[in-house]
mmCIF file of C-alpha atoms in Angstrom:
data_model
loop_
_atom_site.group_PDB
_atom_site.id
_atom_site.type_symbol
_atom_site.label_atom_id
_atom_site.label_comp_id
_atom_site.label_asym_id
_atom_site.label_seq_id
_atom_site.Cartn_x
_atom_site.Cartn_y
_atom_site.Cartn_z
ATOM 1 C CA UNK E 756 0.236 -0.320 -0.304
ATOM 2 C CA UNK E 757 1.456 3.243 -1.203
ATOM 3 C CA UNK E 758 1.565 6.146 1.301
ATOM 4 C CA UNK E 759 -1.367 8.250 -1.055
ATOM 5 C CA UNK E 760 -3.464 4.890 -0.568
ATOM 6 C CA UNK E 761 -2.828 5.382 3.203
ATOM 7 C CA UNK E 762 -4.155 8.749 3.238
ATOM 8 C CA UNK E 763 -6.820 8.217 1.105
ATOM 9 C CA UNK E 764 -8.141 5.108 3.437
ATOM 10 C CA UNK E 765 -7.423 7.305 6.599
ATOM 11 C CA UNK E 766 -9.594 10.275 5.453
ATOM 12 C CA UNK E 767 -12.604 8.364 4.365
ATOM 13 C CA UNK E 768 -12.936 6.118 7.217
ATOM 14 C CA UNK E 769 -12.441 9.498 9.509
ATOM 15 C CA UNK E 770 -15.365 11.242 7.175
ATOM 16 C CA UNK E 771 -17.475 8.161 7.490
ATOM 17 C CA UNK E 772 -16.860 7.539 10.765
ATOM 18 C CA UNK E 773 -17.135 10.685 11.957
ATOM 19 C CA UNK E 774 -20.218 11.072 10.208
ATOM 20 C CA UNK E 775 -21.923 7.850 11.962
ATOM 21 C CA UNK E 776 -20.854 8.880 15.187
ATOM 22 C CA UNK E 777 -21.353 12.461 15.420
ATOM 23 C CA UNK E 778 -24.503 11.943 17.003
ATOM 24 C CA UNK E 779 -24.279 8.975 19.160
ATOM 25 C CA UNK E 780 -21.308 10.527 20.734
ATOM 26 C CA UNK E 781 -22.973 13.377 22.111
ATOM 27 C CA UNK E 782 -26.308 11.569 22.487
ATOM 28 C CA UNK E 783 -26.957 12.143 26.473
ATOM 29 C CA UNK E 784 -26.672 15.910 25.722
ATOM 30 C CA UNK E 785 -29.012 16.166 22.598
ATOM 31 C CA UNK E 786 -33.115 16.750 22.918
ATOM 32 C CA UNK E 787 -34.356 16.654 19.560
ATOM 33 C CA UNK E 788 -37.206 18.888 19.223
ATOM 34 C CA UNK E 789 -40.539 17.265 18.889
ATOM 35 C CA UNK E 790 -41.027 17.976 15.507
ATOM 36 C CA UNK E 791 -37.763 16.530 14.404
ATOM 37 C CA UNK E 792 -38.508 13.735 16.501
ATOM 38 C CA UNK E 793 -41.428 13.221 14.451
ATOM 39 C CA UNK E 794 -39.288 13.920 11.044
ATOM 40 C CA UNK E 795 -37.569 10.984 11.946
ATOM 41 C CA UNK E 796 -39.662 8.263 10.697
ATOM 42 C CA UNK E 797 -39.828 9.779 7.298
ATOM 43 C CA UNK E 798 -35.915 9.695 7.017
ATOM 44 C CA UNK E 799 -35.528 6.058 5.803
ATOM 45 C CA UNK E 800 -38.146 5.925 3.146
ATOM 46 C CA UNK E 801 -37.087 9.273 1.690
ATOM 47 C CA UNK E 802 -33.314 8.526 1.550
ATOM 48 C CA UNK E 803 -33.714 5.037 0.083
ATOM 49 C CA UNK E 804 -36.125 6.435 -2.833
ATOM 50 C CA UNK E 805 -33.728 9.172 -3.392
ATOM 51 C CA UNK E 806 -30.593 6.604 -4.347
ATOM 52 C CA UNK E 807 -33.087 4.187 -5.896
ATOM 53 C CA UNK E 808 -35.078 5.925 -8.408
ATOM 54 C CA UNK E 809 -32.447 7.549 -10.336
ATOM 55 C CA UNK E 810 -30.119 4.718 -10.331
ATOM 56 C CA UNK E 811 -33.179 2.627 -12.103
ATOM 57 C CA UNK E 812 -34.087 5.430 -14.321
ATOM 58 C CA UNK E 813 -30.467 6.739 -15.448
ATOM 59 C CA UNK E 814 -28.627 3.076 -14.935
ATOM 60 C CA UNK E 815 -25.957 4.396 -16.521
ATOM 61 C CA UNK E 816 -26.215 7.902 -15.867
ATOM 62 C CA UNK E 817 -28.652 8.754 -19.209
ATOM 63 C CA UNK E 818 -32.092 8.889 -19.182
ATOM 64 C CA UNK E 819 -33.394 5.371 -20.261
ATOM 65 C CA UNK E 820 -37.186 5.108 -19.978
ATOM 66 C CA UNK E 821 -38.354 2.395 -22.155
ATOM 67 C CA UNK E 822 -39.204 -1.751 -21.765
ATOM 68 C CA UNK E 823 -35.600 -2.047 -23.045
ATOM 69 C CA UNK E 824 -34.181 -0.979 -19.558
ATOM 70 C CA UNK E 825 -32.710 -4.136 -18.012
ATOM 71 C CA UNK E 826 -33.101 -2.044 -14.423
ATOM 72 C CA UNK E 827 -36.738 -0.294 -15.100
ATOM 73 C CA UNK E 828 -37.855 -4.211 -15.352
ATOM 74 C CA UNK E 829 -36.074 -5.457 -12.687
ATOM 75 C CA UNK E 830 -37.206 -2.434 -10.267
ATOM 76 C CA UNK E 831 -40.665 -3.031 -11.320
ATOM 77 C CA UNK E 832 -40.438 -6.782 -10.610
ATOM 78 C CA UNK E 833 -39.254 -6.480 -7.663
ATOM 79 C CA UNK E 834 -41.825 -3.782 -6.496
ATOM 80 C CA UNK E 835 -44.663 -5.856 -7.765
ATOM 81 C CA UNK E 836 -43.114 -8.725 -5.471
ATOM 82 C CA UNK E 837 -42.684 -6.527 -2.313
ATOM 83 C CA UNK E 838 -46.066 -5.166 -2.487
ATOM 84 C CA UNK E 839 -47.640 -8.436 -3.104
ATOM 85 C CA UNK E 840 -45.561 -11.035 -1.723
ATOM 86 C CA UNK E 841 -44.080 -8.825 1.294
ATOM 87 C CA UNK E 842 -40.880 -10.980 1.477
ATOM 88 C CA UNK E 843 -37.870 -9.476 1.119
ATOM 89 C CA UNK E 844 -35.868 -12.385 -0.247
ATOM 90 C CA UNK E 845 -38.066 -13.160 -2.699
ATOM 91 C CA UNK E 846 -38.220 -9.225 -3.643
ATOM 92 C CA UNK E 847 -34.705 -9.285 -4.184
ATOM 93 C CA UNK E 848 -34.301 -12.585 -5.807
ATOM 94 C CA UNK E 849 -37.225 -12.010 -8.286
ATOM 95 C CA UNK E 850 -35.498 -8.840 -9.154
ATOM 96 C CA UNK E 851 -32.588 -10.151 -9.755
ATOM 97 C CA UNK E 852 -34.275 -13.205 -11.859
ATOM 98 C CA UNK E 853 -35.716 -10.421 -14.113
ATOM 99 C CA UNK E 854 -32.983 -8.428 -14.763
ATOM 100 C CA UNK E 855 -30.864 -11.257 -15.740
ATOM 101 C CA UNK E 856 -33.841 -12.840 -17.940
ATOM 102 C CA UNK E 857 -34.293 -9.772 -19.588
ATOM 103 C CA UNK E 858 -30.144 -9.307 -20.568
ATOM 104 C CA UNK E 859 -30.451 -12.804 -21.798
ATOM 105 C CA UNK E 860 -33.441 -12.976 -23.821
ATOM 106 C CA UNK E 861 -33.584 -9.603 -25.157
ATOM 107 C CA UNK P 4 -43.402 -6.597 8.273
ATOM 108 C CA UNK P 5 -41.774 -8.560 5.183
ATOM 109 C CA UNK P 6 -38.929 -10.741 6.229
ATOM 110 C CA UNK P 7 -38.518 -9.292 9.643
ATOM 111 C CA UNK P 8 -39.345 -12.012 11.906
ATOM 112 C CA UNK P 9 -42.287 -11.929 14.466
ATOM 113 C CA UNK P 10 -40.861 -15.264 16.584
ATOM 114 C CA UNK P 11 -41.372 -15.054 19.975
ATOM 115 C CA UNK P 12 -37.929 -15.040 22.028
ATOM 116 C CA UNK P 13 -37.518 -17.962 24.096
ATOM 117 C CA UNK P 14 -39.148 -17.141 27.694
ATOM 118 C CA UNK P 15 -37.092 -16.034 30.364
ATOM 119 C CA UNK P 16 -37.217 -17.590 33.587
ATOM 120 C CA UNK P 17 -37.331 -15.718 36.388
ATOM 121 C CA UNK P 18 -35.320 -16.349 39.422
ATOM 122 C CA UNK P 19 -38.479 -17.877 41.041
ATOM 123 C CA UNK P 20 -38.779 -20.486 38.161
ATOM 124 C CA UNK P 21 -42.006 -18.860 36.796
ATOM 125 C CA UNK P 22 -41.753 -18.755 33.121
ATOM 126 C CA UNK P 23 -42.976 -15.438 31.631
ATOM 127 C CA UNK P 24 -45.800 -15.896 29.418
ATOM 128 C CA UNK P 25 -45.767 -15.259 25.798
ATOM 129 C CA UNK P 26 -46.404 -11.647 24.281
ATOM 130 C CA UNK P 27 -45.820 -10.326 27.762
ATOM 131 C CA UNK P 28 -42.948 -7.445 27.718
ATOM 132 C CA UNK P 29 -40.193 -8.558 29.382
ATOM 133 C CA UNK P 30 -38.827 -6.194 31.628
ATOM 134 C CA UNK P 31 -35.214 -5.434 32.974
ATOM 135 C CA UNK P 32 -36.262 -6.798 36.372
ATOM 136 C CA UNK P 33 -37.361 -10.133 35.193
ATOM 137 C CA UNK P 34 -33.801 -10.856 33.856
ATOM 138 C CA UNK P 35 -32.403 -11.250 37.180
ATOM 139 C CA UNK P 36 -31.558 -14.443 36.341
ATOM 140 C CA UNK P 37 -28.317 -14.495 34.381
ATOM 141 C CA UNK P 38 -29.095 -17.504 32.097
ATOM 142 C CA UNK P 39 -32.464 -16.043 30.901
ATOM 143 C CA UNK P 40 -30.582 -12.300 29.623
ATOM 144 C CA UNK P 41 -27.630 -14.554 28.209
ATOM 145 C CA UNK P 42 -30.435 -16.362 25.701
ATOM 146 C CA UNK P 43 -32.396 -12.758 25.335
ATOM 147 C CA UNK P 44 -28.932 -11.573 23.985
ATOM 148 C CA UNK P 45 -27.954 -14.620 21.843
ATOM 149 C CA UNK P 46 -31.856 -14.658 20.639
ATOM 150 C CA UNK P 47 -31.828 -10.424 19.377
ATOM 151 C CA UNK P 48 -28.202 -11.085 18.012
ATOM 152 C CA UNK P 49 -29.392 -13.795 15.844
ATOM 153 C CA UNK P 50 -32.784 -12.968 15.156
ATOM 154 C CA UNK P 51 -30.493 -9.470 14.062
ATOM 155 C CA UNK P 52 -28.746 -11.649 11.486
ATOM 156 C CA UNK P 53 -31.165 -13.821 10.425
ATOM 157 C CA UNK P 54 -33.287 -11.141 9.403
ATOM 158 C CA UNK P 55 -30.470 -9.401 7.810
ATOM 159 C CA UNK P 56 -29.643 -12.984 5.249
ATOM 160 C CA UNK P 57 -32.224 -11.421 2.468
ATOM 161 C CA UNK P 58 -29.664 -8.232 2.865
ATOM 162 C CA UNK P 59 -26.936 -9.793 2.313
ATOM 163 C CA UNK P 60 -28.053 -11.467 -0.941
ATOM 164 C CA UNK P 61 -28.385 -8.021 -2.097
ATOM 165 C CA UNK P 62 -25.203 -6.631 -1.047
ATOM 166 C CA UNK P 63 -23.380 -10.102 -2.642
ATOM 167 C CA UNK P 64 -23.035 -8.730 -6.402
ATOM 168 C CA UNK P 65 -22.720 -5.296 -5.160
ATOM 169 C CA UNK P 66 -19.390 -6.646 -3.286
ATOM 170 C CA UNK P 67 -18.370 -8.438 -6.158
ATOM 171 C CA UNK P 68 -18.102 -5.591 -8.517
ATOM 172 C CA UNK P 69 -16.676 -3.503 -6.006
ATOM 173 C CA UNK P 70 -13.422 -5.861 -5.668
ATOM 174 C CA UNK P 71 -13.520 -6.539 -9.578
ATOM 175 C CA UNK P 72 -13.159 -2.693 -10.528
ATOM 176 C CA UNK P 73 -10.938 -2.364 -7.323
ATOM 177 C CA UNK P 74 -8.629 -4.363 -9.289
ATOM 178 C CA UNK P 75 -9.132 -2.726 -12.197
ATOM 179 C CA UNK P 76 -8.692 0.650 -10.849
ATOM 180 C CA UNK P 77 -4.739 0.374 -10.022
ATOM 181 C CA UNK P 78 -5.688 0.445 -6.663
ATOM 182 C CA UNK P 79 -3.162 -2.091 -4.625
ATOM 183 C CA UNK P 80 -4.903 -5.271 -3.310
ATOM 184 C CA UNK P 81 -4.237 -4.372 -0.161
ATOM 185 C CA UNK P 82 -5.785 -0.840 -0.395
ATOM 186 C CA UNK P 83 -8.794 -2.378 -1.530
ATOM 187 C CA UNK P 84 -8.935 -4.561 0.853
ATOM 188 C CA UNK P 85 -8.355 -1.769 3.798
ATOM 189 C CA UNK P 86 -11.009 0.265 2.314
ATOM 190 C CA UNK P 87 -13.984 -2.367 3.010
ATOM 191 C CA UNK P 88 -12.563 -3.254 6.194
ATOM 192 C CA UNK P 89 -11.851 0.042 7.778
ATOM 193 C CA UNK P 90 -14.299 1.996 5.388
ATOM 194 C CA UNK P 91 -17.081 -0.269 5.097
ATOM 195 C CA UNK P 92 -18.890 2.052 2.983
ATOM 196 C CA UNK P 93 -20.514 0.471 -0.316
ATOM 197 C CA UNK P 94 -21.786 3.596 -2.683
ATOM 198 C CA UNK P 95 -18.820 5.496 -1.482
ATOM 199 C CA UNK P 96 -16.422 2.237 -2.018
ATOM 200 C CA UNK P 97 -17.624 2.376 -5.457
ATOM 201 C CA UNK P 98 -17.041 6.112 -6.220
ATOM 202 C CA UNK P 99 -13.866 6.045 -4.641
ATOM 203 C CA UNK P 100 -12.203 3.516 -6.855
ATOM 204 C CA UNK P 101 -13.999 5.064 -9.914
ATOM 205 C CA UNK P 102 -11.735 8.669 -8.772
ATOM 206 C CA UNK P 103 -8.883 6.802 -8.145
ATOM 207 C CA UNK P 104 -8.879 5.012 -11.218
ATOM 208 C CA UNK P 105 -9.389 9.134 -12.789
ATOM 209 C CA UNK P 106 -6.612 9.511 -10.913
ATOM 210 C CA UNK P 107 -8.588 12.077 -8.901
ATOM 211 C CA UNK P 108 -6.618 13.928 -5.923
ATOM 212 C CA UNK P 109 -6.544 12.448 -2.635
ATOM 213 C CA UNK P 110 -8.632 15.477 -0.935
ATOM 214 C CA UNK P 111 -11.447 15.456 -3.449
ATOM 215 C CA UNK P 112 -12.288 11.504 -2.557
ATOM 216 C CA UNK P 113 -12.309 12.309 0.949
ATOM 217 C CA UNK P 114 -14.692 15.127 0.914
ATOM 218 C CA UNK P 115 -16.818 13.022 -1.983
ATOM 219 C CA UNK P 116 -16.658 10.361 0.356
ATOM 220 C CA UNK P 117 -18.175 12.886 2.911
ATOM 221 C CA UNK P 118 -20.809 13.835 0.994
ATOM 222 C CA UNK P 119 -22.017 10.605 -0.067
ATOM 223 C CA UNK P 120 -22.349 9.611 3.464
ATOM 224 C CA UNK P 121 -23.682 12.675 4.982
ATOM 225 C CA UNK P 122 -26.971 10.570 5.014
ATOM 226 C CA UNK P 123 -25.647 8.194 7.214
ATOM 227 C CA UNK P 124 -26.276 11.022 9.887
ATOM 228 C CA UNK P 125 -30.087 11.434 9.092
ATOM 229 C CA UNK P 126 -29.599 7.327 9.767
ATOM 230 C CA UNK P 127 -27.833 8.317 13.607
ATOM 231 C CA UNK P 128 -30.512 10.374 14.231
ATOM 232 C CA UNK P 129 -33.101 8.311 13.863
ATOM 233 C CA UNK P 130 -31.608 5.161 15.769
ATOM 234 C CA UNK P 131 -30.764 8.178 18.583
ATOM 235 C CA UNK P 132 -33.633 7.905 21.186
ATOM 236 C CA UNK P 133 -33.082 4.202 21.260
ATOM 237 C CA UNK P 134 -29.006 3.915 21.718
ATOM 238 C CA UNK P 135 -28.684 7.054 23.765
ATOM 239 C CA UNK P 136 -28.812 4.689 27.133
ATOM 240 C CA UNK P 137 -26.060 2.603 25.926
ATOM 241 C CA UNK P 138 -22.205 3.089 26.657
ATOM 242 C CA UNK P 139 -19.675 4.393 24.550
ATOM 243 C CA UNK P 140 -17.949 1.020 23.653
ATOM 244 C CA UNK P 141 -21.414 0.021 22.300
ATOM 245 C CA UNK P 142 -21.655 3.170 20.505
ATOM 246 C CA UNK P 143 -18.492 3.080 19.150
ATOM 247 C CA UNK P 144 -18.855 -0.570 17.118
ATOM 248 C CA UNK P 145 -22.567 0.133 15.808
ATOM 249 C CA UNK P 146 -21.859 3.289 14.398
ATOM 250 C CA UNK P 147 -18.718 2.030 12.369
ATOM 251 C CA UNK P 148 -20.840 -0.830 11.298
ATOM 252 C CA UNK P 149 -24.093 1.576 10.642
ATOM 253 C CA UNK P 150 -25.263 0.942 6.804
ATOM 254 C CA UNK P 151 -28.461 1.241 4.989
ATOM 255 C CA UNK P 152 -29.106 -2.259 5.467
ATOM 256 C CA UNK P 153 -28.450 -2.575 8.969
ATOM 257 C CA UNK P 154 -30.180 0.959 9.552
ATOM 258 C CA UNK P 155 -33.089 -0.542 7.508
ATOM 259 C CA UNK P 156 -33.562 -3.648 9.990
ATOM 260 C CA UNK P 157 -32.794 -2.265 13.093
ATOM 261 C CA UNK P 158 -35.257 0.524 13.202
ATOM 262 C CA UNK P 159 -38.246 -1.684 12.737
ATOM 263 C CA UNK P 160 -36.764 -3.832 15.607
ATOM 264 C CA UNK P 161 -36.162 -0.967 17.446
ATOM 265 C CA UNK P 162 -40.174 0.663 16.121
ATOM 266 C CA UNK P 163 -41.871 -2.356 17.634
ATOM 267 C CA UNK P 164 -41.232 -0.739 20.791
ATOM 268 C CA UNK P 165 -41.115 -3.926 23.351
ATOM 269 C CA UNK P 166 -39.436 -3.510 26.629
ATOM 270 C CA UNK P 167 -36.982 -6.186 25.488
ATOM 271 C CA UNK P 168 -33.551 -4.746 27.615
ATOM 272 C CA UNK P 169 -31.296 -6.024 24.491
ATOM 273 C CA UNK P 170 -32.546 -4.951 21.239
ATOM 274 C CA UNK P 171 -28.889 -2.991 20.531
ATOM 275 C CA UNK P 172 -27.727 -7.394 20.639
ATOM 276 C CA UNK P 173 -30.103 -7.103 17.318
ATOM 277 C CA UNK P 174 -28.266 -4.280 15.379
ATOM 278 C CA UNK P 175 -24.728 -6.159 16.476
ATOM 279 C CA UNK P 176 -26.296 -9.292 14.873
ATOM 280 C CA UNK P 177 -26.912 -7.397 11.717
ATOM 281 C CA UNK P 178 -23.935 -5.457 11.894
ATOM 282 C CA UNK P 179 -21.745 -8.516 11.926
ATOM 283 C CA UNK P 180 -23.369 -10.346 9.408
ATOM 284 C CA UNK P 181 -23.672 -7.239 6.675
ATOM 285 C CA UNK P 182 -19.490 -6.753 7.847
ATOM 286 C CA UNK P 183 -18.611 -10.392 7.021
ATOM 287 C CA UNK P 184 -20.362 -10.739 4.367
ATOM 288 C CA UNK P 185 -19.150 -7.762 2.955
ATOM 289 C CA UNK P 186 -15.729 -8.512 3.450
ATOM 290 C CA UNK P 187 -15.646 -11.998 1.653
ATOM 291 C CA UNK P 188 -17.271 -11.348 -1.015
ATOM 292 C CA UNK P 189 -15.177 -7.765 -1.770
ATOM 293 C CA UNK P 190 -12.260 -10.378 -1.356
ATOM 294 C CA UNK P 191 -13.588 -12.757 -3.883
ATOM 295 C CA UNK P 192 -14.564 -10.101 -6.428
ATOM 296 C CA UNK P 193 -10.864 -8.719 -5.719
ATOM 297 C CA UNK P 194 -9.321 -12.633 -7.090
ATOM 298 C CA UNK P 195 -11.515 -12.721 -9.889
ATOM 299 C CA UNK P 196 -11.720 -9.143 -11.275
ATOM 300 C CA UNK P 197 -8.553 -10.149 -13.244
ATOM 301 C CA UNK P 198 -9.731 -12.746 -14.561
ATOM 302 C CA UNK P 199 -13.276 -12.082 -15.272
ATOM 303 C CA UNK P 200 -13.396 -9.986 -18.461
ATOM 304 C CA UNK P 201 -15.720 -6.986 -18.468
ATOM 305 C CA UNK P 202 -17.276 -7.469 -14.428
ATOM 306 C CA UNK P 203 -18.639 -3.599 -14.562
ATOM 307 C CA UNK P 204 -20.678 -4.692 -18.193
ATOM 308 C CA UNK P 205 -22.624 -7.301 -16.301
ATOM 309 C CA UNK P 206 -24.999 -5.117 -14.481
ATOM 310 C CA UNK P 207 -24.033 -7.016 -11.011
ATOM 311 C CA UNK P 208 -25.474 -3.438 -9.652
ATOM 312 C CA UNK P 209 -28.698 -3.799 -10.257
ATOM 313 C CA UNK P 210 -28.627 -5.356 -6.605
ATOM 314 C CA UNK P 211 -28.656 -2.318 -5.025
ATOM 315 C CA UNK P 212 -31.925 -0.659 -6.532
ATOM 316 C CA UNK P 213 -33.448 -4.023 -6.445
ATOM 317 C CA UNK P 214 -32.557 -4.335 -2.722
ATOM 318 C CA UNK P 215 -33.668 -0.644 -1.480
ATOM 319 C CA UNK P 216 -37.332 -1.613 -3.336
ATOM 320 C CA UNK P 217 -37.481 -4.342 -0.719
ATOM 321 C CA UNK P 218 -36.191 -2.026 1.838
ATOM 322 C CA UNK P 219 -38.445 0.824 1.220
ATOM 323 C CA UNK P 220 -41.756 -0.732 0.814
ATOM 324 C CA UNK P 221 -42.195 -1.691 4.595
ATOM 325 C CA UNK P 222 -42.062 1.954 5.534
ATOM 326 C CA UNK P 223 -44.854 2.824 3.089
ATOM 327 C CA UNK P 224 -47.658 2.324 5.501
ATOM 328 C CA UNK P 225 -49.586 5.667 5.927
ATOM 329 C CA UNK P 226 -50.810 8.472 3.553
ATOM 330 C CA UNK P 227 -47.663 11.065 5.068
ATOM 331 C CA UNK P 228 -44.935 8.101 4.000
ATOM 332 C CA UNK P 229 -46.991 7.869 0.700
ATOM 333 C CA UNK P 230 -46.406 11.774 0.143
ATOM 334 C CA UNK P 231 -42.767 11.413 1.425
ATOM 335 C CA UNK P 232 -41.607 8.752 -0.888
ATOM 336 C CA UNK P 233 -43.430 10.457 -3.931
ATOM 337 C CA UNK P 234 -41.759 13.662 -3.181
ATOM 338 C CA UNK P 235 -38.389 12.271 -2.595
ATOM 339 C CA UNK P 236 -38.635 10.352 -5.737
ATOM 340 C CA UNK P 237 -39.307 13.485 -7.631
ATOM 341 C CA UNK P 238 -36.788 15.626 -6.115
ATOM 342 C CA UNK P 239 -34.050 12.996 -7.058
ATOM 343 C CA UNK P 240 -34.586 13.835 -10.351
ATOM 344 C CA UNK P 241 -35.036 17.392 -10.321
ATOM 345 C CA UNK P 242 -31.213 17.620 -8.546
ATOM 346 C CA UNK P 243 -29.460 15.401 -11.150
ATOM 347 C CA UNK P 244 -27.210 18.283 -12.149
ATOM 348 C CA UNK P 245 -25.949 18.562 -8.249
ATOM 349 C CA UNK P 246 -22.213 17.147 -7.894
ATOM 350 C CA UNK P 247 -21.190 14.889 -5.451
ATOM 351 C CA UNK P 248 -24.555 13.313 -5.219
ATOM 352 C CA UNK P 249 -25.891 16.272 -3.454
ATOM 353 C CA UNK P 250 -29.201 15.623 -4.309
ATOM 354 C CA UNK P 251 -29.672 12.561 -2.628
ATOM 355 C CA UNK P 252 -29.326 14.961 0.583
ATOM 356 C CA UNK P 253 -31.284 17.437 -0.795
ATOM 357 C CA UNK P 254 -34.166 15.110 -1.965
ATOM 358 C CA UNK P 255 -33.963 13.428 1.649
ATOM 359 C CA UNK P 256 -34.592 16.744 3.274
ATOM 360 C CA UNK P 257 -37.777 17.345 0.419
ATOM 361 C CA UNK P 258 -39.540 14.258 1.279
ATOM 362 C CA UNK P 259 -39.375 14.725 5.034
ATOM 363 C CA UNK P 260 -40.287 18.588 5.086
ATOM 364 C CA UNK P 261 -43.523 17.187 2.487
ATOM 365 C CA UNK P 262 -44.284 14.302 4.737
ATOM 366 C CA UNK P 263 -44.524 16.042 7.497
ATOM 367 C CA UNK P 264 -46.580 18.951 5.919
ATOM 368 C CA UNK P 265 -49.032 16.098 4.534
ATOM 369 C CA UNK P 266 -48.992 14.849 8.576
ATOM 370 C CA UNK P 267 -49.837 18.125 9.927
ATOM 371 C CA UNK P 268 -52.852 18.492 7.300
ATOM 372 C CA UNK P 269 -54.320 15.455 8.061
ATOM 373 C CA UNK P 270 -53.625 15.985 11.929
ATOM 374 C CA UNK P 271 -55.858 19.426 11.267
ATOM 375 C CA UNK P 272 -58.541 17.939 9.050
ATOM 376 C CA UNK P 273 -59.282 15.055 11.572
ATOM 377 C CA UNK P 274 -59.493 18.210 14.216
ATOM 378 C CA UNK P 275 -61.900 19.818 12.145
ATOM 379 C CA UNK P 276 -63.536 16.873 11.442
ATOM 380 C CA UNK P 277 -64.476 16.307 14.890
ATOM 381 C CA UNK P 278 -65.590 19.436 15.557
#
């Protein structure tokens, strides 16, 4: 490992751990305002959606809104599987299967 | 809740030999027997691991391509392994190896990592009420291992709000499962990376959106959350031009604000109806 690599990994580790630990470290001193506390439940679906939607609609950085987009098909299949089946493993497995079926067949 | 087990913990037996009845919240006082406490900790730990199993499948292809990309990025094998072991943040690792391949300065790579991982602060804010009583020796490793997946699984466990004093063991189980899985497949990806031609072209990165869709669905149970998800989604498409993936944090903020607003409107409407 070169010195530059060590600096890079050290820096990445410091910022990542810093972000994850900052609030935990001060947990005893922090009191969240009631409106902030009630906003917490929106965080997971909001963040995950903001990551997922662009990854599906612009898989390679460009808009790809058509049935020939395997990412879109996989997403729709897992969305349907997730809503109907309510089983996480099935949701992921069917989405992956749809993706590779699409790539092999089309 | 999809994929999350609803099974009951092994009935802890209190000192006077009476088993606690199923479903009754287990109070700390009822765990005076050390063996019962140990059994409950182990149960939480193993349940956390088991509930994370589906997400291991989702992380697997992601870790494999990280390894494969790292192998061809010019990063040394040791550095690629160290990054997985010490940074342990999938999407920023991905972006980092991409930037390494493009010979980006270290300072920019670290800054990008900071911005891409800002969302984790939102996660720790969410978990804060549940973990604030724990000593630092617990908070430090749980913070280090805080990923999207472990967060999503654990938050459902915490929101069940039973009185189990060992819910953090659940998060520990999920964390360790994610960590070992990630290290293993990253390593295999590194080994195979040079031998599999065009590993990036296979589209294994589809695992991420597919996994996240499975993680989002259980949260969407009320109208304000629907509003939140739709707004965050729309905002993510409108903020694509923002650099360094800043769009994620901005869109999440828009989603959260709209969810709060919808919740307030619904509350006001209920109030008016009652009058």
